[in-house]
Coordinates of C-alpha atoms in Angstrom, one line a residue:
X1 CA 109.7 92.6 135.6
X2 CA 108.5 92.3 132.0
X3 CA 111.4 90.7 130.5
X4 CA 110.1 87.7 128.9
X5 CA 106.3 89.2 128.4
X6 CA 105.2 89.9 125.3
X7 CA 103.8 93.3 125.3
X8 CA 101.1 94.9 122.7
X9 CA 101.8 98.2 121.4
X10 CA 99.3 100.4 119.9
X11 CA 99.8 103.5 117.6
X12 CA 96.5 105.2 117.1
X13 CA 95.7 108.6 114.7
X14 CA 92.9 110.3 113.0
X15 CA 95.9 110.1 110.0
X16 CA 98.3 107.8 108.5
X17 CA 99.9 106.8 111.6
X18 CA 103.2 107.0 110.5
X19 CA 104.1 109.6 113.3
X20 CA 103.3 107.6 115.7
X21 CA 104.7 104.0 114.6
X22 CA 108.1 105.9 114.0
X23 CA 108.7 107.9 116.9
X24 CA 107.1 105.2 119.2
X25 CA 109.5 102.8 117.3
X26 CA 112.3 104.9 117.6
X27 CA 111.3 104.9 121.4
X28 CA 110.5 101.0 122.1
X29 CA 114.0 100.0 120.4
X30 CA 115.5 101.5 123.2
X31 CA 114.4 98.2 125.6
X32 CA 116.6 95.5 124.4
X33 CA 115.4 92.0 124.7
X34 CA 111.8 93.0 125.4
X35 CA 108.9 91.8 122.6
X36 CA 106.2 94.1 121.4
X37 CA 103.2 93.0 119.4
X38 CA 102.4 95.7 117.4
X39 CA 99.6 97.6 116.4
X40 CA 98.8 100.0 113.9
X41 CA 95.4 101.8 114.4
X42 CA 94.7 104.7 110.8
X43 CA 92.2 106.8 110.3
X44 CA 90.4 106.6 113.9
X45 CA 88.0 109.7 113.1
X46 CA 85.0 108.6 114.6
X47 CA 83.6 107.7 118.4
X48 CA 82.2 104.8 116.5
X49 CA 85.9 103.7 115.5
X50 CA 87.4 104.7 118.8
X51 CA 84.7 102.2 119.9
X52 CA 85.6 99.5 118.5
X53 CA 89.9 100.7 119.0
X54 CA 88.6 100.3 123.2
X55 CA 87.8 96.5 122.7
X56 CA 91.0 95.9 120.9
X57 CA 93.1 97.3 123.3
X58 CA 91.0 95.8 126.2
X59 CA 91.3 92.3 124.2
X60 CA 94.8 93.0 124.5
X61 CA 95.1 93.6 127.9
X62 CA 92.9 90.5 128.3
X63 CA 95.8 88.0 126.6
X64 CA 98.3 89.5 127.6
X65 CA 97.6 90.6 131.3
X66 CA 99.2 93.7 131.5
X67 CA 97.8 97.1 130.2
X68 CA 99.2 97.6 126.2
X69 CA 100.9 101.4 125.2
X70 CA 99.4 103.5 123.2
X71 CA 101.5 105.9 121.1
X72 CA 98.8 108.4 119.6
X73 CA 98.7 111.2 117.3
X74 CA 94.9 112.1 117.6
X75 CA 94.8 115.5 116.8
X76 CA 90.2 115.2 117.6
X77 CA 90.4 115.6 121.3
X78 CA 87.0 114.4 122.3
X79 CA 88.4 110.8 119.9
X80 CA 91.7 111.6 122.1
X81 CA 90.1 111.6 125.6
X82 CA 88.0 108.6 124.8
X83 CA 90.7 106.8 123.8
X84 CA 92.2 107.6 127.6
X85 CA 89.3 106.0 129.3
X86 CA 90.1 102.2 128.0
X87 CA 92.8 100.8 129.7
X88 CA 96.4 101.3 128.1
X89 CA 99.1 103.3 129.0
X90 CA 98.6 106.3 127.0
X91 CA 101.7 108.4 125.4
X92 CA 100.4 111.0 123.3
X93 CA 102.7 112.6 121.1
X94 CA 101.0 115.5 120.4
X95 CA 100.5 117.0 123.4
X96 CA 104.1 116.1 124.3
X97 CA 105.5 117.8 122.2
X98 CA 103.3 120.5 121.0
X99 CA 102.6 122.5 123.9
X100 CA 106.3 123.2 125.0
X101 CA 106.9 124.3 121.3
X102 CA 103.8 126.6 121.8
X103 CA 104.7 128.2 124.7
X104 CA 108.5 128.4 123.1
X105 CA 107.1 130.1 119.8
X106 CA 104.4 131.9 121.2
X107 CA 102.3 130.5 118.6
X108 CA 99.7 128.0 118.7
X109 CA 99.9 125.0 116.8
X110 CA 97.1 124.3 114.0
X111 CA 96.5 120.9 115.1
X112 CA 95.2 119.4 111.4
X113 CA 95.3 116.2 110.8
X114 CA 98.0 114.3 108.5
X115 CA 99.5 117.7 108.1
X116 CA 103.4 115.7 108.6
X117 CA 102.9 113.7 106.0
X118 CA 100.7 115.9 103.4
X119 CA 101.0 117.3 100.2
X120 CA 101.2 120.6 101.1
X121 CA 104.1 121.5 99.9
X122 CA 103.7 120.4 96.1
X123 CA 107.0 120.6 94.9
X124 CA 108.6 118.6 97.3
X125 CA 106.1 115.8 96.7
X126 CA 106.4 115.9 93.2
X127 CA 110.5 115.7 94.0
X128 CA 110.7 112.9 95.9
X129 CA 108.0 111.3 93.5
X130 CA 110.0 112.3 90.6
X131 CA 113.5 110.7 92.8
X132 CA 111.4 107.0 93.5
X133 CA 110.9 107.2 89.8
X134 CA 114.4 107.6 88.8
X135 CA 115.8 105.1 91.4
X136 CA 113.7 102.7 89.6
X137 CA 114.5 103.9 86.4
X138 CA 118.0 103.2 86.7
X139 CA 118.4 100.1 89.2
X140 CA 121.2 97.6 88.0
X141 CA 122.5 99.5 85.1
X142 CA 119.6 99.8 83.4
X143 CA 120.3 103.3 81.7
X144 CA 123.8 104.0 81.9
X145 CA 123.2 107.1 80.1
X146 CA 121.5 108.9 82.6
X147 CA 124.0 108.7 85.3
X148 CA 125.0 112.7 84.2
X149 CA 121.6 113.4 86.6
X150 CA 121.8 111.4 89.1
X151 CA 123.1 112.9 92.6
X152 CA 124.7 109.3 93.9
X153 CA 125.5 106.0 92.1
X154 CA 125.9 103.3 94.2
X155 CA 128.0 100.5 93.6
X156 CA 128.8 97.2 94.7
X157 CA 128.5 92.8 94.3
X158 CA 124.7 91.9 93.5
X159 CA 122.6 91.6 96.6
X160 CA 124.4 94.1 99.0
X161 CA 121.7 96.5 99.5
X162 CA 121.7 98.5 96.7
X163 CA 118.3 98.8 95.2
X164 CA 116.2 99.0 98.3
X165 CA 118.8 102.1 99.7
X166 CA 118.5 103.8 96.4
X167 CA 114.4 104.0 96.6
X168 CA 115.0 104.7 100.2
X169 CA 116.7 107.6 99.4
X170 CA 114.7 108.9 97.3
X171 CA 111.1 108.6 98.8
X172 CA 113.0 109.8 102.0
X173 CA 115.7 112.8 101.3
X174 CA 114.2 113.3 97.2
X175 CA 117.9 112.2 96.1
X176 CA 118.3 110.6 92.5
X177 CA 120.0 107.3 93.3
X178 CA 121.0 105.3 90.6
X179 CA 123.1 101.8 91.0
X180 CA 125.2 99.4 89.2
X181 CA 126.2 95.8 90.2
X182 CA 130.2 95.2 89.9
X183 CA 130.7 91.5 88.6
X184 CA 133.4 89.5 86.7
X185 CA 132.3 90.9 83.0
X186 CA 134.1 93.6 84.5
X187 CA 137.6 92.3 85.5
X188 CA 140.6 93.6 83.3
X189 CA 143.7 92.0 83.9
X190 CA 142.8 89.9 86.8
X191 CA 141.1 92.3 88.6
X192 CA 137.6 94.3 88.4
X193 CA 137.4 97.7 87.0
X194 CA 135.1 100.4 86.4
X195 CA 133.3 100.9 83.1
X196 CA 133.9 104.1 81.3
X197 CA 130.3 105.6 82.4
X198 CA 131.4 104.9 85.5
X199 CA 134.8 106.4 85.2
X200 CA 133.0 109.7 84.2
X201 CA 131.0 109.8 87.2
X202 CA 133.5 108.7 89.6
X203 CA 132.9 111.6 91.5
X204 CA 129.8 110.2 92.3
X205 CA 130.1 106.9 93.2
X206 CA 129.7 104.8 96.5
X207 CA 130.2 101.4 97.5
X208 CA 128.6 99.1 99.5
X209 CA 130.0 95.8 100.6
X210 CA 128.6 93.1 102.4
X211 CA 130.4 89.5 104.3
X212 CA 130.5 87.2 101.9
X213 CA 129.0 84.4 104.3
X214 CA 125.9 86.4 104.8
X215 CA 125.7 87.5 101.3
X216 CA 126.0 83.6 100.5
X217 CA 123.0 83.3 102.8
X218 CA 121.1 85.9 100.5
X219 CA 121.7 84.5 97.2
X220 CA 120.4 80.9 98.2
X221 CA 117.4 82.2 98.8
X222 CA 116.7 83.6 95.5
X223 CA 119.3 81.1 93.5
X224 CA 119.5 78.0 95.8
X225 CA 122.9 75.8 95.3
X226 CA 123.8 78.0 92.2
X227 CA 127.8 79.2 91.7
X228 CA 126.0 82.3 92.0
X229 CA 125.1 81.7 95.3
X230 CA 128.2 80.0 96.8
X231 CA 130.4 81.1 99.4
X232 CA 134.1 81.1 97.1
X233 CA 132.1 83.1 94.7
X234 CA 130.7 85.1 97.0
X235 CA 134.2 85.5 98.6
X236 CA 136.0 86.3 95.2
X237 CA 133.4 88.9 94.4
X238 CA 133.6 90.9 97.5
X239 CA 137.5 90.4 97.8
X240 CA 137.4 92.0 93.9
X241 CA 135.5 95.1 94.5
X242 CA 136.7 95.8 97.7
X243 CA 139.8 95.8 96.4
X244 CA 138.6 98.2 93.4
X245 CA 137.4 100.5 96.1
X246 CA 140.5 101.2 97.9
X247 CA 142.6 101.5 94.5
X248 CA 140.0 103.9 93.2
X249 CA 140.0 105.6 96.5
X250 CA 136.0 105.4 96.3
X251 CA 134.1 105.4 99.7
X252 CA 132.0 102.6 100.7
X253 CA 130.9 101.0 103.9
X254 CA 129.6 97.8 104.5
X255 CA 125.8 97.4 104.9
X256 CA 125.9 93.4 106.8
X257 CA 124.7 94.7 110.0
X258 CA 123.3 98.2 108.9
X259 CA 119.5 99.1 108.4
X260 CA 118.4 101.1 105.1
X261 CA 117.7 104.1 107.0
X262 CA 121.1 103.9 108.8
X263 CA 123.1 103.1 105.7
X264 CA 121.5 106.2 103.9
X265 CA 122.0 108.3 106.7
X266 CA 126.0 107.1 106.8
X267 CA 126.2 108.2 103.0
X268 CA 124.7 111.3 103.1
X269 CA 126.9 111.8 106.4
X270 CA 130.1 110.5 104.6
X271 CA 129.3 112.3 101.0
X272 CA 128.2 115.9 102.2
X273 CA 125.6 115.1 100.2
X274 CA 122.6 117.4 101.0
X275 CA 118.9 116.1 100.9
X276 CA 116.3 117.8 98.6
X277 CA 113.1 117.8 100.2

């Protein structure tokens, strides 16, 4: 009935919000071909801002003549019911899920806000803190020397994914990813090989690759017309390293059509690798 609407999505909490744009994400990606406007709502801890979150949503409704979702993780419940009395289609996480795993635990639940995404747990903060740091630290080569503590070097053609995958992993699992991009300073004898600091790391290493075409596609936007950017150097580049991965039985996958949470999850899932945090 709703195939070619356009439907607004809110995600509303007294906190960050990040609970609620994930799961209901995670939940609206399930409805192929639909389109969401979405809407994130932080920090509604007042009636005053619930207020004014009514006449947004009503607005909404309005333009786009249907009632939006709501994904919520109010943990206020007098903010929480008078969020109900506008007219979206609540789904409120919480309450979801919290009272089946209260009545499962025996247990109540402490209901305090931002507690998912806290600092509670100060070590783990500072981990992950300390991994984003070290990720940056070491993107493209830039200190070869510290690859001896790092948990995962990846490597692969410029462009493939490697940077943004290495901070993803550590803000997200508290991993120290460091990367290194394979290019033709490193041929021997026709063919690309890895540098010694690589060679006494091997064990750590992963590759990404990428088609060439859409890697070509990549490059032109930062290096328009350039060698650098064409599709037979593009081609030659992947051809080489893929090549270096199967002789150097490293494991690698390519990241073309893969997200940065999904290729992260694949490594970890491939490596054994175990996540800090």
């Amino acid at each position: 009935m709703w195939d070619n609407m356009k439907r607004t999505v809110f995600f509303i909490s007294d906190g960050t919000g990040i609970t609620a744009e994930a799961l209901g994400n995670a939940l609206l990606s399930q409805f192929e071909g639909m389109e969401f406007n979405r809407v994130l709502l932080p920090y509604i801890d007042t009636i005053d801002k619930a207020r004014s979150t009514l006449e947004k949503i009503h607005t909404a409704k309005n333009q786009d003549g249907v009632r939006p979702i709501i994904f919520d993780t109010i943990v206020n419940k007098e903010i929480r019911e008078y969020i109900r009395t506008g007219d979206g289609f609540p789904i409120d996480i919480f309450e979801t899920f919290l009272s089946p795993l209260e009545q499962e635990l025996g247990h109540s639940s402490s209901y305090s806000v931002g507690k998912s995404h806290s600092i509670d747990e100060e070590n783990r903060y500072k981990g992950r803190i300390d991994a984003v740091h070290f990720a940056m630290d070491n993107d493209d080569g830039a200190r070869t020397k510290n690859y001896d503590k790092a948990d995962i070097i990846l490597i692969g053609v410029s462009r493939c994914g490697k940077t943004p995958t290495c901070i993803y992993m550590a803000l997200q699992y508290g991993l120290c990813a460091a990367n290194y991009p394979l290019t033709e300073e490193d041929m021997r004898d026709g063919m690309i090989g890895l540098p010694k600091f690589l060679e006494a790391n091997k064990n750590k290493l992963f590759g990404l690759t990428i088609d060439a075409e859409n890697l070509s596609n990549i490059r032109n936007e930062r290096r328009a017309n350039s060698r650098y950017a064409s599709l037979a150097q593009c081609e030659m580049e992947v051809d080489m390293v893929e090549e270096l991965f199967v002789r150097m039985n490293i494991p690698y996958i390519n990241s073309t059509y893969f997200s940065i949470e999904e290729i992260s999850a694949k490594i970890l899932d491939i490596t054994g690798i175990e996540r800090k945090n």
